[in-house]
CSV table of C-alpha atoms and ligand atoms in Angstrom, one decimal:
chain,number,residue,atom,x,y,z
A,1,MET,CA,-0.1,0.0,0.0
A,2,ARG,CA,1.1,3.5,-0.7
A,3,GLN,CA,3.0,5.3,2.0
A,4,SER,CA,0.4,8.0,2.3
A,5,VAL,CA,-2.7,9.2,4.3
A,6,ARG,CA,-5.8,7.2,3.8
A,7,CYS,CA,-8.5,9.8,3.6
A,8,ILE,CA,-9.5,13.4,4.5
A,9,ARG,CA,-10.7,13.0,8.0
A,10,SER,CA,-12.2,16.5,8.3
A,11,VAL,CA,-12.2,20.1,7.0
A,12,GLU,CA,-12.3,23.2,9.2
A,13,ILE,CA,-14.0,26.2,8.0
A,14,ASP,CA,-14.3,29.8,9.5
A,15,MET,CA,-17.8,31.3,8.8
A,16,ALA,CA,-19.3,34.7,9.7
A,17,ASP,CA,-22.4,33.0,11.1
A,18,PRO,CA,-21.6,29.7,12.3
A,19,GLU,CA,-25.0,28.9,13.8
A,20,ARG,CA,-26.7,29.5,10.4
A,21,ALA,CA,-24.0,27.3,8.8
A,22,ALA,CA,-24.5,24.6,11.3
A,23,ALA,CA,-28.3,24.6,10.8
A,24,PHE,CA,-27.8,24.4,7.1
A,25,TYR,CA,-25.3,21.5,7.2
A,26,ARG,CA,-27.6,19.7,9.7
A,27,ASP,CA,-31.0,20.1,8.4
A,28,VAL,CA,-30.5,20.7,4.6
A,29,TRP,CA,-27.1,19.1,3.8
A,30,HIS,CA,-27.9,16.1,6.2
A,31,LEU,CA,-24.9,15.9,8.4
A,32,THR,CA,-25.3,15.3,12.1
A,33,GLU,CA,-24.0,17.6,14.8
A,34,THR,CA,-21.8,15.7,17.2
A,35,GLY,CA,-20.4,18.1,19.5
A,36,ARG,CA,-19.3,21.7,20.5
A,37,ARG,CA,-16.1,22.8,22.0
A,38,ASP,CA,-15.1,26.4,22.8
A,39,GLU,CA,-16.7,28.3,19.7
A,40,ALA,CA,-16.6,25.4,17.2
A,41,ILE,CA,-19.5,23.3,15.9
A,42,TYR,CA,-18.6,19.7,14.8
A,43,LEU,CA,-20.7,17.7,12.3
A,44,ARG,CA,-20.3,14.1,11.4
A,45,GLY,CA,-21.3,12.1,8.2
A,46,THR,CA,-22.5,8.5,8.6
A,47,GLY,CA,-18.9,7.1,8.4
A,48,ARG,CA,-16.9,6.5,11.6
A,49,SER,CA,-15.1,9.8,11.8
A,50,HIS,CA,-15.8,11.7,14.8
A,51,HIS,CA,-16.6,14.7,12.6
A,52,ILE,CA,-16.0,15.5,8.9
A,53,LEU,CA,-16.8,19.3,9.3
A,54,ALA,CA,-15.7,21.8,11.9
A,55,ILE,CA,-17.4,25.3,11.8
A,56,HIS,CA,-15.5,28.1,13.6
A,57,PRO,CA,-16.4,31.8,13.8
A,58,SER,CA,-14.4,33.8,11.3
A,59,ARG,CA,-12.5,36.9,12.3
A,60,GLY,CA,-12.1,38.0,8.7
A,61,PRO,CA,-13.7,36.9,5.5
A,62,ALA,CA,-15.1,33.3,5.5
A,63,SER,CA,-12.2,30.9,4.7
A,64,VAL,CA,-10.8,27.5,5.0
A,65,ARG,CA,-8.9,27.0,8.2
A,66,ARG,CA,-7.4,23.5,7.7
A,67,VAL,CA,-7.6,20.2,6.0
A,68,VAL,CA,-7.1,17.2,8.3
A,69,PHE,CA,-5.8,13.9,6.8
A,70,GLU,CA,-6.0,10.5,8.6
A,71,ALA,CA,-3.0,8.3,8.6
A,72,ALA,CA,-3.3,4.5,9.3
A,73,ASP,CA,-1.4,4.6,12.6
A,74,ARG,CA,1.2,6.4,14.7
A,75,ALA,CA,4.2,5.1,12.7
A,76,MET,CA,2.7,6.5,9.4
A,77,VAL,CA,2.3,9.8,11.2
A,78,ASP,CA,5.9,9.9,12.1
A,79,ARG,CA,7.0,8.6,8.7
A,80,LEU,CA,5.0,11.5,7.0
A,81,HIS,CA,6.3,14.0,9.5
A,82,ASP,CA,9.9,13.1,8.6
A,83,LYS,CA,9.1,13.8,4.9
A,84,VAL,CA,7.4,17.1,5.7
A,85,ALA,CA,10.3,18.2,7.8
A,86,ALA,CA,12.7,17.3,4.9
A,87,ALA,CA,10.5,19.5,2.6
A,88,SER,CA,11.3,22.6,4.5
A,89,VAL,CA,7.7,23.7,5.0
A,90,PRO,CA,6.6,25.1,8.4
A,91,SER,CA,5.6,22.2,10.6
A,92,GLU,CA,5.3,21.1,14.3
A,93,ALA,CA,6.5,17.7,15.9
A,94,PRO,CA,3.9,15.0,16.2
A,95,HIS,CA,2.3,15.1,19.6
A,96,LYS,CA,-0.8,13.9,21.5
A,97,LEU,CA,-3.6,16.2,20.5
A,98,ASP,CA,-5.8,18.3,22.7
A,99,ARG,CA,-8.7,18.4,20.3
A,100,ILE,CA,-12.4,17.3,20.6
A,101,ASP,CA,-11.5,13.9,19.1
A,102,GLY,CA,-8.1,13.6,20.6
A,103,GLY,CA,-5.5,11.6,18.6
A,104,TYR,CA,-1.7,11.9,17.7
A,105,GLY,CA,-0.6,14.1,14.8
A,106,PHE,CA,1.0,17.3,13.6
A,107,GLY,CA,0.1,20.3,11.7
A,108,PHE,CA,2.0,21.9,8.8
A,109,THR,CA,1.6,23.9,5.6
A,110,ASP,CA,1.9,23.2,2.0
A,111,PRO,CA,4.3,25.2,-0.1
A,112,ALA,CA,1.6,28.0,-0.6
A,113,GLY,CA,1.0,28.3,3.2
A,114,ARG,CA,-2.3,26.3,3.5
A,115,ALA,CA,-2.8,24.6,6.9
A,116,LEU,CA,-2.8,20.9,6.7
A,117,ALA,CA,-2.7,18.2,9.4
A,118,VAL,CA,-2.0,14.5,9.6
A,119,VAL,CA,-3.6,12.6,12.6
A,120,ALA,CA,-4.0,9.0,13.7
A,121,GLU,CA,-5.6,7.3,16.7
A,122,ALA,CA,-8.3,10.0,17.0
A,123,GLN,CA,-11.8,9.1,18.4
A,124,ASN,CA,-14.3,7.6,16.1
A,125,HIS,CA,-18.0,6.6,16.3
A,126,ALA,CA,-18.9,3.0,16.8
A,127,ASP,CA,-21.3,3.1,13.8
A,128,ASP,CA,-20.2,3.3,10.3
A,129,SER,CA,-22.8,2.7,7.5
A,130,ARG,CA,-23.9,4.1,4.2
A,131,VAL,CA,-27.3,5.8,4.7
A,132,ALA,CA,-29.6,7.0,2.0
A,133,ASP,CA,-29.8,10.7,1.7
A,134,ARG,CA,-26.9,11.4,4.0
A,135,PRO,CA,-23.2,12.1,3.3
A,136,TYR,CA,-20.7,9.4,4.3
A,137,LYS,CA,-17.5,11.4,4.3
A,138,ILE,CA,-15.5,14.1,2.7
A,139,ALA,CA,-14.9,12.7,-0.9
A,140,HIS,CA,-12.3,15.3,-1.9
A,141,VAL,CA,-11.0,18.9,-1.5
A,142,ASN,CA,-10.4,20.6,-4.8
A,143,LEU,CA,-7.9,23.6,-4.6
A,144,ASN,CA,-7.5,26.5,-7.0
A,145,ASP,CA,-3.7,27.2,-7.2
A,146,THR,CA,-1.5,29.6,-9.1
A,147,HIS,CA,1.4,27.0,-9.1
A,148,ALA,CA,-0.7,23.6,-9.3
A,149,GLU,CA,2.3,21.8,-10.5
A,150,LYS,CA,4.4,22.7,-7.5
A,151,THR,CA,1.6,21.9,-5.1
A,152,ARG,CA,1.0,18.6,-7.0
A,153,ASP,CA,4.7,17.7,-6.6
A,154,PHE,CA,4.4,18.3,-2.8
A,155,PHE,CA,1.5,16.1,-2.4
A,156,VAL,CA,3.1,13.4,-4.4
A,157,GLU,CA,6.8,13.5,-3.2
A,158,THR,CA,6.1,14.5,0.4
A,159,LEU,CA,2.7,13.0,1.3
A,160,GLY,CA,2.8,10.0,-0.9
A,161,PHE,CA,-0.2,10.7,-3.3
A,162,ARG,CA,0.0,9.6,-6.8
A,163,THR,CA,-1.4,11.6,-9.9
A,164,ALA,CA,-4.3,9.3,-11.2
A,165,ASP,CA,-5.2,11.6,-14.0
A,166,HIS,CA,-4.3,15.1,-15.4
A,167,ALA,CA,-7.5,16.6,-17.1
A,168,GLY,CA,-7.7,20.2,-18.3
A,169,THR,CA,-6.1,22.3,-15.6
A,170,GLN,CA,-6.7,19.7,-12.8
A,171,TYR,CA,-4.4,17.1,-11.2
A,172,PHE,CA,-6.5,14.3,-9.5
A,173,LEU,CA,-4.5,12.7,-6.7
A,174,GLN,CA,-5.0,9.5,-5.1
A,175,CYS,CA,-3.8,8.5,-1.5
A,176,ALA,CA,-3.5,5.2,0.3
A,177,SER,CA,-7.2,4.4,-0.7
A,178,PRO,CA,-8.8,2.8,-3.5
A,179,ASP,CA,-10.8,6.0,-4.2
A,180,HIS,CA,-9.5,7.5,-7.5
A,181,THR,CA,-9.5,11.1,-6.2
A,182,THR,CA,-8.9,12.6,-2.5
A,183,MET,CA,-7.3,15.8,-3.6
A,184,VAL,CA,-7.6,17.9,-6.7
A,185,ILE,CA,-5.2,20.8,-7.6
A,186,ASN,CA,-6.6,23.1,-10.1
A,187,GLN,CA,-4.3,25.6,-12.1
A,188,ALA,CA,-6.1,28.8,-11.7
A,189,PRO,CA,-5.5,32.6,-11.3
A,190,HIS,CA,-6.2,32.5,-7.5
A,191,MET,CA,-5.4,30.6,-4.3
A,192,THR,CA,-8.9,29.6,-3.2
A,193,LEU,CA,-11.3,26.7,-2.5
A,194,ASN,CA,-12.5,25.3,-5.8
A,195,HIS,CA,-14.9,23.1,-3.9
A,196,LEU,CA,-15.5,20.7,-1.0
A,197,SER,CA,-17.0,17.4,-2.0
A,198,PHE,CA,-19.2,15.2,0.2
A,199,GLU,CA,-19.6,11.5,-0.7
A,200,MET,CA,-23.3,10.4,-0.8
A,201,PRO,CA,-24.0,6.5,-0.9
A,202,ASP,CA,-25.4,6.4,-4.4
A,203,LEU,CA,-26.7,8.3,-7.4
A,204,GLU,CA,-30.3,8.3,-6.1
A,205,SER,CA,-29.1,10.2,-2.9
A,206,VAL,CA,-27.3,12.8,-5.0
A,207,MET,CA,-30.5,13.4,-7.0
A,208,ARG,CA,-32.6,13.6,-3.9
A,209,GLY,CA,-30.2,15.8,-2.2
A,210,ALA,CA,-30.1,18.1,-5.3
A,211,GLY,CA,-33.9,18.4,-4.9
A,212,ARG,CA,-33.9,19.0,-1.3
A,213,MET,CA,-31.3,21.8,-1.8
A,214,ARG,CA,-33.5,23.4,-4.5
A,215,ASP,CA,-36.5,23.3,-2.2
A,216,HIS,CA,-34.5,25.2,0.4
A,217,GLY,CA,-33.4,27.9,-2.1
A,218,TYR,CA,-30.0,26.5,-3.1
A,219,PRO,CA,-30.3,25.7,-6.8
A,220,VAL,CA,-27.7,23.5,-8.6
A,221,GLU,CA,-25.0,25.6,-10.0
A,222,TRP,CA,-23.5,22.8,-12.0
A,223,GLY,CA,-24.9,19.3,-12.7
A,224,PRO,CA,-26.2,16.8,-12.3
A,225,GLY,CA,-23.5,14.9,-14.4
A,226,ARG,CA,-20.9,12.3,-14.5
A,227,HIS,CA,-17.3,13.3,-14.6
A,228,GLY,CA,-14.5,11.8,-16.8
A,229,PRO,CA,-11.7,11.3,-14.4
A,230,GLY,CA,-13.1,9.4,-11.4
A,231,ASN,CA,-16.3,8.6,-13.2
A,232,ASN,CA,-18.2,9.9,-10.1
A,233,VAL,CA,-21.6,11.7,-10.4
A,234,PHE,CA,-21.9,15.3,-9.3
A,235,SER,CA,-24.1,18.2,-8.4
A,236,TYR,CA,-22.5,21.5,-7.2
A,237,PHE,CA,-24.0,24.1,-5.0
A,238,ALA,CA,-23.3,27.4,-3.2
A,239,GLY,CA,-24.1,26.7,0.5
A,240,THR,CA,-24.3,29.3,3.3
A,241,GLU,CA,-22.1,32.3,2.7
A,242,GLU,CA,-21.8,30.9,-0.8
A,243,MET,CA,-19.2,28.1,0.0
A,244,PRO,CA,-18.7,25.9,-3.0
A,245,ILE,CA,-19.9,22.3,-2.2
A,246,GLU,CA,-20.5,19.3,-4.0
A,247,TYR,CA,-22.6,16.1,-3.6
A,248,THR,CA,-20.8,13.0,-5.3
A,249,SER,CA,-21.1,9.3,-5.4
A,250,GLU,CA,-19.9,6.2,-7.3
A,251,VAL,CA,-16.2,7.3,-7.1
A,252,LEU,CA,-14.1,5.0,-9.2
A,253,GLN,CA,-12.2,2.5,-7.3
A,254,ILE,CA,-8.7,1.9,-8.6
A,255,ASP,CA,-5.4,0.2,-7.8
A,256,ASP,CA,-1.8,0.6,-9.1
A,257,SER,CA,-2.7,-1.0,-12.4
A,258,TYR,CA,-4.9,2.2,-13.2
A,259,PRO,CA,-3.4,3.9,-16.3
A,260,PHE,CA,-2.6,7.6,-15.9
A,261,GLY,CA,-4.6,9.8,-18.4
A,262,ASP,CA,-3.3,13.1,-19.6
A,263,PRO,CA,-5.3,16.0,-20.8
A,264,ASP,CA,-5.3,14.7,-24.4
A,265,LYS,CA,-7.1,11.6,-23.1
A,266,TRP,CA,-9.7,13.6,-21.2
A,267,LYS,CA,-11.1,15.9,-23.9
A,268,TRP,CA,-14.8,16.2,-24.2
A,269,PRO,CA,-16.4,16.5,-27.7
A,270,PRO,CA,-17.7,20.0,-28.4
A,271,GLY,CA,-20.7,21.1,-26.3
A,272,ARG,CA,-20.2,18.2,-23.9
A,273,LEU,CA,-19.2,18.7,-20.2
A,274,ASP,CA,-19.7,15.1,-18.7
A,275,HIS,CA,-20.3,11.5,-19.8
A,276,TRP,CA,-24.1,11.8,-19.9
A,277,GLY,CA,-24.3,15.0,-21.9
A,278,VAL,CA,-27.2,16.3,-19.9
A,279,THR,CA,-25.6,19.0,-17.5
A,280,PRO,CA,-25.7,22.6,-18.6
A,281,PRO,CA,-22.5,24.6,-18.3
A,282,HIS,CA,-21.8,25.9,-14.8
A,283,THR,CA,-23.5,29.2,-13.8
A,284,GLN,CA,-21.6,32.5,-13.6
A,285,ARG,CA,-22.3,32.3,-9.8
A,286,TRP,CA,-20.4,29.0,-9.6
A,287,LYS,CA,-17.4,30.6,-11.3
A,288,ARG,CA,-17.6,33.7,-9.0
A,289,ILE,CA,-17.8,31.7,-5.7
A,290,GLN,CA,-14.6,29.9,-6.6
A,291,THR,CA,-12.8,33.0,-5.8
A,292,LEU,CA,-14.3,33.6,-2.4
A,293,TYR,CA,-12.7,31.1,0.0
A,294,GLY,CA,-9.0,31.7,0.8
A,295,PHE,CA,-7.0,30.0,3.5
A,296,ALA,CA,-6.6,31.2,7.1
A,297,PRO,CA,-3.1,32.3,7.6
A,298,ASP,CA,-0.7,31.0,10.4
A,299,ALA,CA,-3.1,28.3,11.6
A,300,TYR,CA,-1.2,25.3,11.0
A,301,ARG,CA,-0.3,24.3,14.7
A,302,LEU,CA,-2.9,21.8,16.1
B,401,FE2,FE1,-15.4,17.6,-7.2
């Protein structure tokens, strides 16, 4: 198995109105609130992770505070820390964590200064199942990046990811998981969140979720459709404070025999944006909100 993390355990965001955001992610997006500590609100999916989303009050504009990766065990945390330290990016030593779900890990930044963390032995829920109409876990985080190749290299050479596909401006990165994609790095004119993707159990749940979002005043900004790389189905939305979010399902499961595809392989015929050929182009709003979410500075210490 690849010497890498095995999934995104959680994403931490800073919002102007955490209570409104928590109500949205609970009642409309269908996560479940699982705890509060200090000023943060924690929400889980139906997977075992203690939480997959942490909402903190923002002191500046709404932003992404941190992406937390999970390693299989303490030895993998230490191994990845050695690699990160050798890469000369800001980092702290692995230690026992005083967090709501405990664990052992360390914080660091990527070359662009975005706060990341690797943890193991954190507290999990006893139940773990895929439930209709409810997100199971974070499927992937897609980052807009002015130096996508440099960031891709960091994820590959330091954190053990591999590039499963390169399509258009986007690198699709696989970690120590059969999931085709856990991180996407997108060459773009700004350093912002492209979107945060939540895995639904099936296509039916993506479609029902899209209807529920629409009923609550959150129309589909792009989709539904089926992507090329990863073959997953998608529907994209602007959540509260216009955070770009996705419901996805049916993520392609791959192993090391999967053949890397370059941008020439992943060209769509004219007028087509997905496998089905049913989705309209993304809205102007979807393009705009991809510039909104930067990354909180100086927050890498856990
Ligand atoms: Fe996505």
